[in-house]
Coordinates of C-alpha atoms in Angstrom, one line a residue:
Chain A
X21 CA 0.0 0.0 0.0
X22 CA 1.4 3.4 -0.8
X23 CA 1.5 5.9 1.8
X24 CA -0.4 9.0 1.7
X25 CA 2.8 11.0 1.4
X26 CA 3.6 9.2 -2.1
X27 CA -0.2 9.6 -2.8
X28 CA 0.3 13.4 -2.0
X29 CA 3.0 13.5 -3.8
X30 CA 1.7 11.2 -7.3
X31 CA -1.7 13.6 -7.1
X32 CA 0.6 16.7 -7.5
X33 CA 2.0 15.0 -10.6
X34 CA -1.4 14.6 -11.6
X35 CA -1.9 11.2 -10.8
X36 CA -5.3 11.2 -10.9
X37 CA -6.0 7.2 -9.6
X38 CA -3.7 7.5 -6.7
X39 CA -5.8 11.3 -5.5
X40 CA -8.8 9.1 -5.4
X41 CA -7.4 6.5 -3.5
X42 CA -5.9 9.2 -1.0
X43 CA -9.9 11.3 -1.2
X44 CA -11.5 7.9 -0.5
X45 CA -8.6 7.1 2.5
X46 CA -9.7 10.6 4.4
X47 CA -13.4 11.8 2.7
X48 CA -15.2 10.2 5.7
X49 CA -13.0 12.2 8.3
X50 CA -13.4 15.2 6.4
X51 CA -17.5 14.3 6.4
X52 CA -17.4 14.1 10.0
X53 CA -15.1 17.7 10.3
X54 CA -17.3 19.4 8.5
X55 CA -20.7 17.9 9.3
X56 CA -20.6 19.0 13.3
X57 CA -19.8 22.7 12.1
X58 CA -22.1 23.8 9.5
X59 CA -25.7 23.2 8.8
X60 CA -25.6 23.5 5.2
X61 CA -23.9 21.2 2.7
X62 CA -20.4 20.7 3.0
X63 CA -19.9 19.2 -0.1
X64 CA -17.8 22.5 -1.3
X65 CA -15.6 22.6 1.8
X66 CA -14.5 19.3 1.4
X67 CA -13.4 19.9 -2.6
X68 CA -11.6 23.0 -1.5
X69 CA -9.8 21.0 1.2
X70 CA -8.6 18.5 -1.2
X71 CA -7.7 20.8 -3.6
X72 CA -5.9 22.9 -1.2
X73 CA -3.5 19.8 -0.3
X74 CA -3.1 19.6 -4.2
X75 CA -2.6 22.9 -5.1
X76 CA -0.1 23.2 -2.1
X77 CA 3.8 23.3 -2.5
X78 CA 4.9 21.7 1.3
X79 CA 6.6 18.6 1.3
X80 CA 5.2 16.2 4.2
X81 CA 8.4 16.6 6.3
X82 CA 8.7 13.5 8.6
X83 CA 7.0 13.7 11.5
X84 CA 4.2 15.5 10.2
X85 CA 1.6 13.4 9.0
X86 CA -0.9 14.0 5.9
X87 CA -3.5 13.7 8.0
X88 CA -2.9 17.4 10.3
X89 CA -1.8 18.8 6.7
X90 CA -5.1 18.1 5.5
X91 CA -7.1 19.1 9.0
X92 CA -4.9 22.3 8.9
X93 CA -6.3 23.4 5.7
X94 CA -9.8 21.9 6.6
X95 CA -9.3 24.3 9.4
X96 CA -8.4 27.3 7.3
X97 CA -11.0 26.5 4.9
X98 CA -13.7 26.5 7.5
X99 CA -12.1 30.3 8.9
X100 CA -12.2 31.4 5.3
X101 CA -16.0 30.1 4.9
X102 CA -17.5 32.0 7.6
X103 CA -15.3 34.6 7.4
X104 CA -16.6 35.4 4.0
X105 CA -20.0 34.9 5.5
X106 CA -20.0 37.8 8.3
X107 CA -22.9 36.6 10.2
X108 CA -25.0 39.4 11.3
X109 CA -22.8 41.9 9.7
X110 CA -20.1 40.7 12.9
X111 CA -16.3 40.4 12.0
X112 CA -15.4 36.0 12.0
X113 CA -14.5 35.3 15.9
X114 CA -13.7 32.0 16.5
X115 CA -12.9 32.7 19.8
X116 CA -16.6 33.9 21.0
X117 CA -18.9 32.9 17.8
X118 CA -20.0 29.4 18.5
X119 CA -21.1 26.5 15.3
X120 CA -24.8 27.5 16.2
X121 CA -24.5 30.9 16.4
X122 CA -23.0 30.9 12.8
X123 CA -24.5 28.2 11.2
X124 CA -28.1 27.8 13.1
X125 CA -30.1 25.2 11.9
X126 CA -30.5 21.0 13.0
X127 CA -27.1 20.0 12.1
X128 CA -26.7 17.2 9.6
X129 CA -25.2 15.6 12.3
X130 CA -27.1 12.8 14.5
X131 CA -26.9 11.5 17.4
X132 CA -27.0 7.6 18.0
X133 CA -29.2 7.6 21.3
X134 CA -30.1 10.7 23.5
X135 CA -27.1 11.2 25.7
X136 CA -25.1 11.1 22.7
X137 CA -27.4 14.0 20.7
X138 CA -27.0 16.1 23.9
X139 CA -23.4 16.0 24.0
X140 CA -22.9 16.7 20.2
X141 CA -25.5 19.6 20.9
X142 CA -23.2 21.1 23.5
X143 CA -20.1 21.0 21.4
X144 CA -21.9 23.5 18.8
X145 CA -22.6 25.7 21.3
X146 CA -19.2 26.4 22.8
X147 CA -17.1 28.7 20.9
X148 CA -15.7 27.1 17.7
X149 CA -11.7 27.3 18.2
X150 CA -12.7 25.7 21.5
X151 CA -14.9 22.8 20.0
X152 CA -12.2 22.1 17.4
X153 CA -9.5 21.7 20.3
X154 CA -11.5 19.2 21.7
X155 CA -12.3 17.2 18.4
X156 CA -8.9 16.8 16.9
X157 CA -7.7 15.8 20.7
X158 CA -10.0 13.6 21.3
X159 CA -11.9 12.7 18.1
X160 CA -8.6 12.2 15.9
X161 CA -6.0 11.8 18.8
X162 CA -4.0 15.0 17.7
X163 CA -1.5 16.3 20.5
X164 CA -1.5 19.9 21.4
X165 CA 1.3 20.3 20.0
X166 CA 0.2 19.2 16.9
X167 CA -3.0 21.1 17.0
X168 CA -0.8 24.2 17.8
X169 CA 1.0 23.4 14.8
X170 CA -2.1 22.7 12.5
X171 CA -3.7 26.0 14.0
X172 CA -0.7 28.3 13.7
X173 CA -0.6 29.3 17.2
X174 CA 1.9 28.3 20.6
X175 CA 2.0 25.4 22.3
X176 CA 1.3 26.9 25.6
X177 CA -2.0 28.9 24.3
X178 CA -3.7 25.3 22.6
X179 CA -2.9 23.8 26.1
X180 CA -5.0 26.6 28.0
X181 CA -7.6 26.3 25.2
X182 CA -8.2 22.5 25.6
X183 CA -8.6 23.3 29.6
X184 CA -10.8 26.2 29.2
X185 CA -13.3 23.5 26.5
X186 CA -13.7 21.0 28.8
X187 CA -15.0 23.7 31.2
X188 CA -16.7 25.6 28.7
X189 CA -18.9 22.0 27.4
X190 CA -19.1 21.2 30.5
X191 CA -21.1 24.0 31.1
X192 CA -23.1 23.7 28.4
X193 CA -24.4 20.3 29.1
X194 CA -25.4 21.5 32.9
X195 CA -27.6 24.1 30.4
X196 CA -28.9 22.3 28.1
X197 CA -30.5 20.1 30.5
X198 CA -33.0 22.8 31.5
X199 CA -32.9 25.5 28.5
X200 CA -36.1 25.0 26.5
X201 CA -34.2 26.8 23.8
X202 CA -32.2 23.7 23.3
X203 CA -34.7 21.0 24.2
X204 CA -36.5 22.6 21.2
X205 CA -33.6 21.4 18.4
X206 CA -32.5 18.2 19.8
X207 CA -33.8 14.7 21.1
X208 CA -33.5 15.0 25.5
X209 CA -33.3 13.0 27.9
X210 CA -36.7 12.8 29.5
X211 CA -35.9 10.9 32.7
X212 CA -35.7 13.8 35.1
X213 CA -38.4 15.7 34.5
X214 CA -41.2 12.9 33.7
X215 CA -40.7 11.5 37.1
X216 CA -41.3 15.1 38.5
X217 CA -44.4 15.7 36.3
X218 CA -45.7 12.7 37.5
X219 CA -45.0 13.1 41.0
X220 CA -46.2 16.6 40.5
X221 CA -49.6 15.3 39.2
X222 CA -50.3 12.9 41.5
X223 CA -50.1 15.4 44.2
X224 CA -51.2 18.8 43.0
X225 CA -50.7 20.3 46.2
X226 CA -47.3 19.7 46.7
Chain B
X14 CA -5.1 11.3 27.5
X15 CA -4.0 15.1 28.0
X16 CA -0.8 15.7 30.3
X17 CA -2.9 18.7 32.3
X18 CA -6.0 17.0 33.1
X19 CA -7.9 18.5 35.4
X20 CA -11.2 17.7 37.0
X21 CA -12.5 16.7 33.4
X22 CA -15.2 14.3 33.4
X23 CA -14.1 11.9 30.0
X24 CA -17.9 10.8 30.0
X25 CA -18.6 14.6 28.6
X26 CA -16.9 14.3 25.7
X27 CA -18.9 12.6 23.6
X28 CA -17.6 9.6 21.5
X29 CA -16.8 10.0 18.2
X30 CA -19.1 9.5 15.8
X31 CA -18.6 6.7 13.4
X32 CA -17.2 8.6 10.1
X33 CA -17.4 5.6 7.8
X34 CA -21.2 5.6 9.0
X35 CA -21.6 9.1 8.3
X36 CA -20.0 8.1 4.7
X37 CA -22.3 5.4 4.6
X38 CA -25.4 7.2 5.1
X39 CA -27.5 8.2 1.6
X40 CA -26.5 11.6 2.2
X41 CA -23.1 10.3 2.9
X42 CA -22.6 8.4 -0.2
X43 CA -24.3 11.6 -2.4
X44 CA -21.4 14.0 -1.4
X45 CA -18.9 11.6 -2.4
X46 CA -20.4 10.9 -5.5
X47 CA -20.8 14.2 -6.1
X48 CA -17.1 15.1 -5.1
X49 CA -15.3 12.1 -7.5
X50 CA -17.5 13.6 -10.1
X51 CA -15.8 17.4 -9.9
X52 CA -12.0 16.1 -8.5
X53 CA -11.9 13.0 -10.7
X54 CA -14.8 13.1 -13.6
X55 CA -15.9 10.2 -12.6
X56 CA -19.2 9.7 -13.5
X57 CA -21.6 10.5 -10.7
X58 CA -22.9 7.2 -9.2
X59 CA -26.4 7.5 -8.4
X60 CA -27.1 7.0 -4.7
X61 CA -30.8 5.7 -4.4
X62 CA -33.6 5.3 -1.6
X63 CA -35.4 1.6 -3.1
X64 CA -35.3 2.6 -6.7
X65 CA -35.3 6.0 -6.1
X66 CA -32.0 8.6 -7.4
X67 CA -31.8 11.1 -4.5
X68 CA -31.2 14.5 -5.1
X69 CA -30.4 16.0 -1.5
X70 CA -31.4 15.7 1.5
X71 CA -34.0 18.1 2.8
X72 CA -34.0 18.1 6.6
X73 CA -33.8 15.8 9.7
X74 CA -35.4 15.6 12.8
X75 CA -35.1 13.5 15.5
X76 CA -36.9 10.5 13.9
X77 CA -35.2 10.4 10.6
X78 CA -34.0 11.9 8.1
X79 CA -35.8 13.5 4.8
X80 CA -34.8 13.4 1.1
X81 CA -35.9 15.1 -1.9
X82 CA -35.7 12.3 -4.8
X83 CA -37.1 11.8 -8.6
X84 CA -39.7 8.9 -9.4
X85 CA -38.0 6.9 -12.1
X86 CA -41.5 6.0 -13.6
X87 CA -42.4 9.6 -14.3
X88 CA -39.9 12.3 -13.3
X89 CA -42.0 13.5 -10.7
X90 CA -40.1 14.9 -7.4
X91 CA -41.1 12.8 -4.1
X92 CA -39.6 13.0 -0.7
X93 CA -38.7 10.3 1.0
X94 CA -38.5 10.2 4.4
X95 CA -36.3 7.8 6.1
X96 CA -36.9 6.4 9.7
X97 CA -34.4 3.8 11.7
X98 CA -34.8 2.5 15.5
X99 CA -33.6 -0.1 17.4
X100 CA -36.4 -0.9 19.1
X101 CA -38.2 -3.7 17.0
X102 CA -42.0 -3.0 18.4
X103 CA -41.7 0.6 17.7
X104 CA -40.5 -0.5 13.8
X105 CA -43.4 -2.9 13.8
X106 CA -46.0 -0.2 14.9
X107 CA -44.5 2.3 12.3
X108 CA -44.3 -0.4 9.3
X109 CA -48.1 -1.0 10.2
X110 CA -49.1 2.7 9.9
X111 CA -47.5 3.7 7.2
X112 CA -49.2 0.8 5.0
X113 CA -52.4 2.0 6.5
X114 CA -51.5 5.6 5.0
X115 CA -51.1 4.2 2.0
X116 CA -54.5 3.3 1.5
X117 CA -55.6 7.1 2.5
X118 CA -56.3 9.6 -0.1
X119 CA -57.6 12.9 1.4
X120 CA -56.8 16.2 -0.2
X121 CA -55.7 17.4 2.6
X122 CA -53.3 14.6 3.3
X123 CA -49.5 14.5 2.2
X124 CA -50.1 11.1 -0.4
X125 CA -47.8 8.5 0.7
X126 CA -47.1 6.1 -2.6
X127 CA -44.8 3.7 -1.3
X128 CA -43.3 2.1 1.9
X129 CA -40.4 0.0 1.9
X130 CA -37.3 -1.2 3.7
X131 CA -33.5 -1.0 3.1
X132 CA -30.0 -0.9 4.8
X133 CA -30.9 2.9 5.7
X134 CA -34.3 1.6 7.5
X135 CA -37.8 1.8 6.6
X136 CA -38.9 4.2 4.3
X137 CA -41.8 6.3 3.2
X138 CA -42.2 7.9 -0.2
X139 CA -44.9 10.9 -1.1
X140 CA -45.7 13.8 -2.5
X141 CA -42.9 16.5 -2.5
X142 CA -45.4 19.5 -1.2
X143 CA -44.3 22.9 -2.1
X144 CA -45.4 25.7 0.1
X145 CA -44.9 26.6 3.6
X146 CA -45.1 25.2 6.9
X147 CA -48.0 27.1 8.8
X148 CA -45.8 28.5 11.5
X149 CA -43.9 30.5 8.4
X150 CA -47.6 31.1 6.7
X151 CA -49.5 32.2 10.2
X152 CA -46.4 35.0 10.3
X153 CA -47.7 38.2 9.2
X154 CA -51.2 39.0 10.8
X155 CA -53.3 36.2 9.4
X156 CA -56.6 36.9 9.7
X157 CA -58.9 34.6 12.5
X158 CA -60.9 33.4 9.8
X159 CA -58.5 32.0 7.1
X160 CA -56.7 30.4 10.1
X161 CA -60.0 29.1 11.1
X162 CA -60.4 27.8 7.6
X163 CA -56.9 25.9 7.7
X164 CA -57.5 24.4 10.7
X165 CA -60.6 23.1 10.1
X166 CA -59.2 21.2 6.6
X167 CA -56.5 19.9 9.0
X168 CA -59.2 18.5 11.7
X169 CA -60.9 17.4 8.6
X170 CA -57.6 15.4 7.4
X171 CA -57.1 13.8 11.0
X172 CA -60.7 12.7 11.1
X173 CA -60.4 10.4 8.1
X174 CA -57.2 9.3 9.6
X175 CA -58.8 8.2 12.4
X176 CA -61.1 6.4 10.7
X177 CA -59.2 4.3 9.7
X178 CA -57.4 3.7 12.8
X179 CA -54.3 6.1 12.3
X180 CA -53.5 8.4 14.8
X181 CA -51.0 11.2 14.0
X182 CA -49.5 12.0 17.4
X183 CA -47.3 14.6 16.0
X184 CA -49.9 17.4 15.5
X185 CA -48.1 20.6 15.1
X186 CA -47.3 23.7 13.5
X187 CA -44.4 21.8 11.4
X188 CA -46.6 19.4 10.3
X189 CA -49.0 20.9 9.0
X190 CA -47.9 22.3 5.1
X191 CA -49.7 25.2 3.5
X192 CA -49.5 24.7 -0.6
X193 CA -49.5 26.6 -3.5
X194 CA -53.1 26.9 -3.5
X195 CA -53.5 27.7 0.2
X196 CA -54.9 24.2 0.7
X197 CA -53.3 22.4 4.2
X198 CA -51.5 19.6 3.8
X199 CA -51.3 17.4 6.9
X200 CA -47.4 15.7 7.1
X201 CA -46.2 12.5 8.7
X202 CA -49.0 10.7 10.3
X203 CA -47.6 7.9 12.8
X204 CA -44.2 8.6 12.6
X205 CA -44.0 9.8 16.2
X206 CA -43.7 7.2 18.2
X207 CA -45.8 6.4 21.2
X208 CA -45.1 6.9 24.4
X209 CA -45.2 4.1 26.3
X210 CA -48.6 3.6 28.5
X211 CA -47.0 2.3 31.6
X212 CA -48.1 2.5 34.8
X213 CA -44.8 1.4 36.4
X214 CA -42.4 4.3 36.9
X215 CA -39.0 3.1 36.2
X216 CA -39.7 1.2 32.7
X217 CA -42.2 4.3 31.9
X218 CA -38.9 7.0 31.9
X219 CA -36.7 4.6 30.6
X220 CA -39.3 3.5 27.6
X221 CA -39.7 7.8 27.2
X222 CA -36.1 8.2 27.0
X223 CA -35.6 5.5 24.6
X224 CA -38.7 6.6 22.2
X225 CA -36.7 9.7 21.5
X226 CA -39.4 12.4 22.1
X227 CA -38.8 15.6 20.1
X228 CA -38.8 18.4 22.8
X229 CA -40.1 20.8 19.8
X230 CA -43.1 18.5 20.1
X231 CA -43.6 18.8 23.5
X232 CA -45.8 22.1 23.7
X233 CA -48.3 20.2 21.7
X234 CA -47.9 17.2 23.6
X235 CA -51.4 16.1 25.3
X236 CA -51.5 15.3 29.1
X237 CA -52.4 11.4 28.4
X238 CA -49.1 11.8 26.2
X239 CA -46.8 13.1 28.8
X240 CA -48.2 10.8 31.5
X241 CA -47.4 7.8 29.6
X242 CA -51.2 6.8 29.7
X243 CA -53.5 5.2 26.8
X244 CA -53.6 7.8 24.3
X245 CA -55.9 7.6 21.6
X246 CA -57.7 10.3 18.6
X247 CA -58.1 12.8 21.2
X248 CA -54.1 13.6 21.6
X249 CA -54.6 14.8 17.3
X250 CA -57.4 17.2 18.7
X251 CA -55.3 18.8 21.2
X252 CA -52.5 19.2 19.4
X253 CA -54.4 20.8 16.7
X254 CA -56.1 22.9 19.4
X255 CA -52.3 24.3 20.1
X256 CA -51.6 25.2 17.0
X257 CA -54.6 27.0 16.7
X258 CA -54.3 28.7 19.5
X259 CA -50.4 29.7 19.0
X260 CA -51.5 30.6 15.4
X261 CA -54.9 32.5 16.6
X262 CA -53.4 34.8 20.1
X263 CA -49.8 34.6 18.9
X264 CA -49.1 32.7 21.8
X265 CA -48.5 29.1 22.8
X266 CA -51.0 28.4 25.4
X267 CA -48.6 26.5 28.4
X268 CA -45.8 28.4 28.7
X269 CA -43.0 28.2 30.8
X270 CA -39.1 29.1 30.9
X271 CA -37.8 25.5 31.6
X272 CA -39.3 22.1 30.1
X273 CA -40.5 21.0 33.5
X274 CA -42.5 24.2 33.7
X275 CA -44.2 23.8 30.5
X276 CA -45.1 20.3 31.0
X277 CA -46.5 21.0 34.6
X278 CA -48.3 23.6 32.8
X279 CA -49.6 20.8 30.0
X280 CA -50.9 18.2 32.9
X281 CA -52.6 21.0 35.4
X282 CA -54.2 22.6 32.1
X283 CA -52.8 26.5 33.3
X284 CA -53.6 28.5 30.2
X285 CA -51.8 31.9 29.1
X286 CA -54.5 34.8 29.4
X287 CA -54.7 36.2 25.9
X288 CA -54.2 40.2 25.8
X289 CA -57.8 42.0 26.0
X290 CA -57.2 43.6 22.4
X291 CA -57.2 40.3 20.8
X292 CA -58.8 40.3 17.3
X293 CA -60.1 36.6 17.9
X294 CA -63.7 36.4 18.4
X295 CA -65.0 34.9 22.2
X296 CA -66.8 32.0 20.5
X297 CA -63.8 31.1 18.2
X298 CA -61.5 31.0 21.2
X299 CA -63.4 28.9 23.4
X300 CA -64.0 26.6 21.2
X301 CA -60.5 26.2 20.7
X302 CA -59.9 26.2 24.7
X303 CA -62.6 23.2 24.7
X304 CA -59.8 21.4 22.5
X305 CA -57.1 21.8 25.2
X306 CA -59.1 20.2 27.7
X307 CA -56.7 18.1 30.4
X308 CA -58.9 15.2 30.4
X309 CA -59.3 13.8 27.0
X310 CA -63.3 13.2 27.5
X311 CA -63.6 16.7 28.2
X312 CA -62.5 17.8 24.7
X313 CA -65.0 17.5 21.7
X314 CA -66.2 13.5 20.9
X315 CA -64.8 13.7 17.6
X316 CA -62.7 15.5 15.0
X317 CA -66.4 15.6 13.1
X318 CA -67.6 17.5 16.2
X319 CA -64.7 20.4 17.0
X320 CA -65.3 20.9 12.9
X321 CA -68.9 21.3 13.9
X322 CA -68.2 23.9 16.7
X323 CA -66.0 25.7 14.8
X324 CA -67.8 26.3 11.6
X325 CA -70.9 27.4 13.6
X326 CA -68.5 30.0 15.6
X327 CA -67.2 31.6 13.1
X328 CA -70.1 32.1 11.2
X329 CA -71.9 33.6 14.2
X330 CA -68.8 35.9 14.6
X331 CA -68.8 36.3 10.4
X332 CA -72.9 37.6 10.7
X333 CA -74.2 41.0 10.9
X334 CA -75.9 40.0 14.0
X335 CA -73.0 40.1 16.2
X336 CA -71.2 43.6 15.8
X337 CA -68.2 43.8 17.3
X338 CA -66.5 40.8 16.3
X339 CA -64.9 39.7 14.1
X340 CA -62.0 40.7 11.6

């Protein structure tokens, strides 16, 4: 099997067979990127992603794999995208703007069961540099060093980020569990509040 | 695992989502189609639902997933919604209901042509609608009476339904289309799911939480609904009656600013007063409150009879005998 360096590499020299064996290798990761972050169809992101690993001149030094190239430029495509876009007439703040505040709307995204639908709805609403952290660490096992790398920015900042997500969707979850708002877009988890409703109706007084 | 971990709980990170399902998924396989086609020139394989091409996918909600497709006999655009569960009495249930659909023609009622079953689950094609939702039609000041008018083809739509042993469950603003012609268009009869009628606590929550219950469908959600008890026609009636009402004052009648609140709200039958300048005549509105009734025998006997009520109210509030009503 050839690796996706030689792929890269074979694609550049217009290789078109080996491209779609490297497109089929990552589409499905890029499907998933993309998916969780924008309600529309990503079908445009993802050719500008591949095409941007094309068009590209950087060698795939060793040590870094093709796989952060291509979620560095997924990432820069994504920034470019809703940059362009200037929701609400705002400037593109990744650091505050959250996937539902830019891209509102069911996401194309589902959950398998409830819990797992509340936690994906949490993750859109935390701010998006912070839910990206958290999927590339823990979705595609990137280091923080490698994410700092793939998102152009220290070592030492990416660490503080990944701390500050897990507080922020932690947060999130604790609020989602009460906010109608939310309960109005996703699936809930009903346990809680049907045994209180019941309880509640069999003793109005209470 | 990271090197600074703090108090992080792991379990609030959810798992990954499978991306080879994703990618396996109609709407899946149509972007990658679609994408070997422009980087590649492949020719675009054609991803279909039965022997249906899909086009794109429309929406999804918490009980499946929509797509706008062609017929292959005539060209003709269809939708095809798409619904997958686990749980085996639940697929049985919807199988059952959406052959009984297919016998219904109403023209009021969203046809459904065919039901049928592959990897992505069961599936349901009909009649791609164009038009509105009535939420998006209701917007801008409708007038009481065409709103009236709607409601009473949708009552009309859920009566034949009943007749023939289909209960919709789902009765809101979302499913109810407005067409072209300003004709409603009732939408996905028995795909909601029941809510289990048990009287045992424990299995009743878990049963809820594992029927997926769309929360946007809980402020139209009858008592006997959110109880868990025997539901029957009478749940159709009061959801109507909600989306009436919303559509009619503006308003949902059970509000609250947390879930818990509106459904306490739902069960103990504590209605929003309507402002005093309402446009909606006294006769219209009660018969509307009748509707939302907490105890389904209170409400009217039949769809036949709320069509009844409301027909004669609004033309006693339409005649010149009684001035000061009306629109």
């Amino acid at each position: 099997m050839r690796s996706d360096a030689e792929l890269l590499d074979a694609w550049r020299g217009d290789d078109r067979a080996a491209g779609e064996e490297l497109f089929t290798r990552y589409y499905p990761l890029l499907l998933r990127f993309f998916a969780n972050k924008i309600a529309g169809d990503p079908t445009d992101l993802i050719q500008e992603t591949f095409l941007g690993c094309v068009a590209g001149q950087e060698r795939l030094r060793d040590g870094r794999s093709f796989r952060s190239y291509l979620f560095s430029i997924a990432y820069h495509k994504l920034r470019d995208h809703y940059r362009s876009q200037r929701i609400d007439g705002l400037r593109f703040d990744p650091s505050r703007q959250t996937a539902a505040d830019l891209s509102p709307g069911p996401s194309t995204m589902m959950g398998e069961n409830t819990q797992q639908q509340l936690l994906l709805h949490a993750l859109r609403r935390i701010p998006l540099e912070h839910q990206i952290v958290l999927e590339l660490f823990y979705w595609e096992g990137f280091t923080s060093s490698r994410i700092a790398e793939l998102m152009e920015e220290p070592s030492p900042t990416i660490r503080t980020r990944l701390r500050r997500a897990r507080q922020l969707l932690t947060t999130a979850l604790e609020d989602s569990a009460t906010d109608p708002r939310v309960l109005e877009e996703t699936l809930t988890d009903l346990d809680g509040w049907a045994a209180k409703i019941r309880a509640a109706h069999a003793n109005p007084a209470s | 695992m990271p090197e600074d971990d703090d108090d992080f709980d792991a379990t609030v990170m959810p798992r990954a989502p499978s991306a080879e399902e994703l990618a396996a998924e109609p709407e899946g396989r149509r972007i990658q189609a679609e994408l070997k086609a422009r980087l590649f020139g492949r020719p675009k394989d054609v991803v279909r639902i039965g022997r249906y091409p899909v086009d794109r996918k429309l929406g999804q909600g918490g009980m499946g997933t929509v797509y706008a497709a062609t017929d292959p006999d005539d060209g003709r655009p269809v939708a095809i919604k798409v619904v997958r569960s686990d749980d085996g009495r639940a697929m049985r249930r919807l199988r059952r209901e959406a052959k009984a659909m297919l016998k219904l023609e109403h023209p009021n009622i969203v046809a459904v042509h065919e039901v049928g079953e592959g990897p992505e689950g069961l599936f349901m094609v009909m009649d791609l609608v164009e038009g509105q939702t009535l939420g998006a039609w209701v917007e801008p000041g409708r007038p009481w009476s065409q709103i009236v008018a709607l409601g009473i083809e949708a009552a009309e739509a859920l009566g034949v339904a009943h007749g023939v042993g289909v209960v919709h469950r789902d009765v809101k603003p979302d499913n109810i289309l407005v067409d072209l012609e300003g004709r409603a268009q009732l939408l996905d009869f028995g795909i909601a799911k029941p809510l289990p009628g048990s009287e045992d606590l424990s299995t009743f929550t878990e049963q809820l939480t594992r029927s997926g219950v769309t929360p946007g469908t809980l402020a139209y959600m009858a008592p006997e609904q959110l109880l868990g008890l025997p539901i029957g026609p009478a749940v159709d009636q009061f959801g109507l009656c909600v989306t009436l009402f919303e559509a009619l004052h503006g308003a949902k009648p059970f509000e609250g600013h947390t879930i818990d609140a509106v459904a306490l709200a739902i069960v103990q039958g504590d209605i929003i007063s309507v402002p005093d300048v309402d446009r909606v005549p006294e006769r219209v509105a009660q018969v509307v409150e009748r509707g939302l009734a907490v105890e389904p025998e209170h409400r009217f006997d039949s769809m036949d009879a709320l069509i009844q009520s409301l027909r004669a109210a609004a033309e006693h509030a339409n005649s010149p005998s009684s001035s000061g009503e009306g629109g």
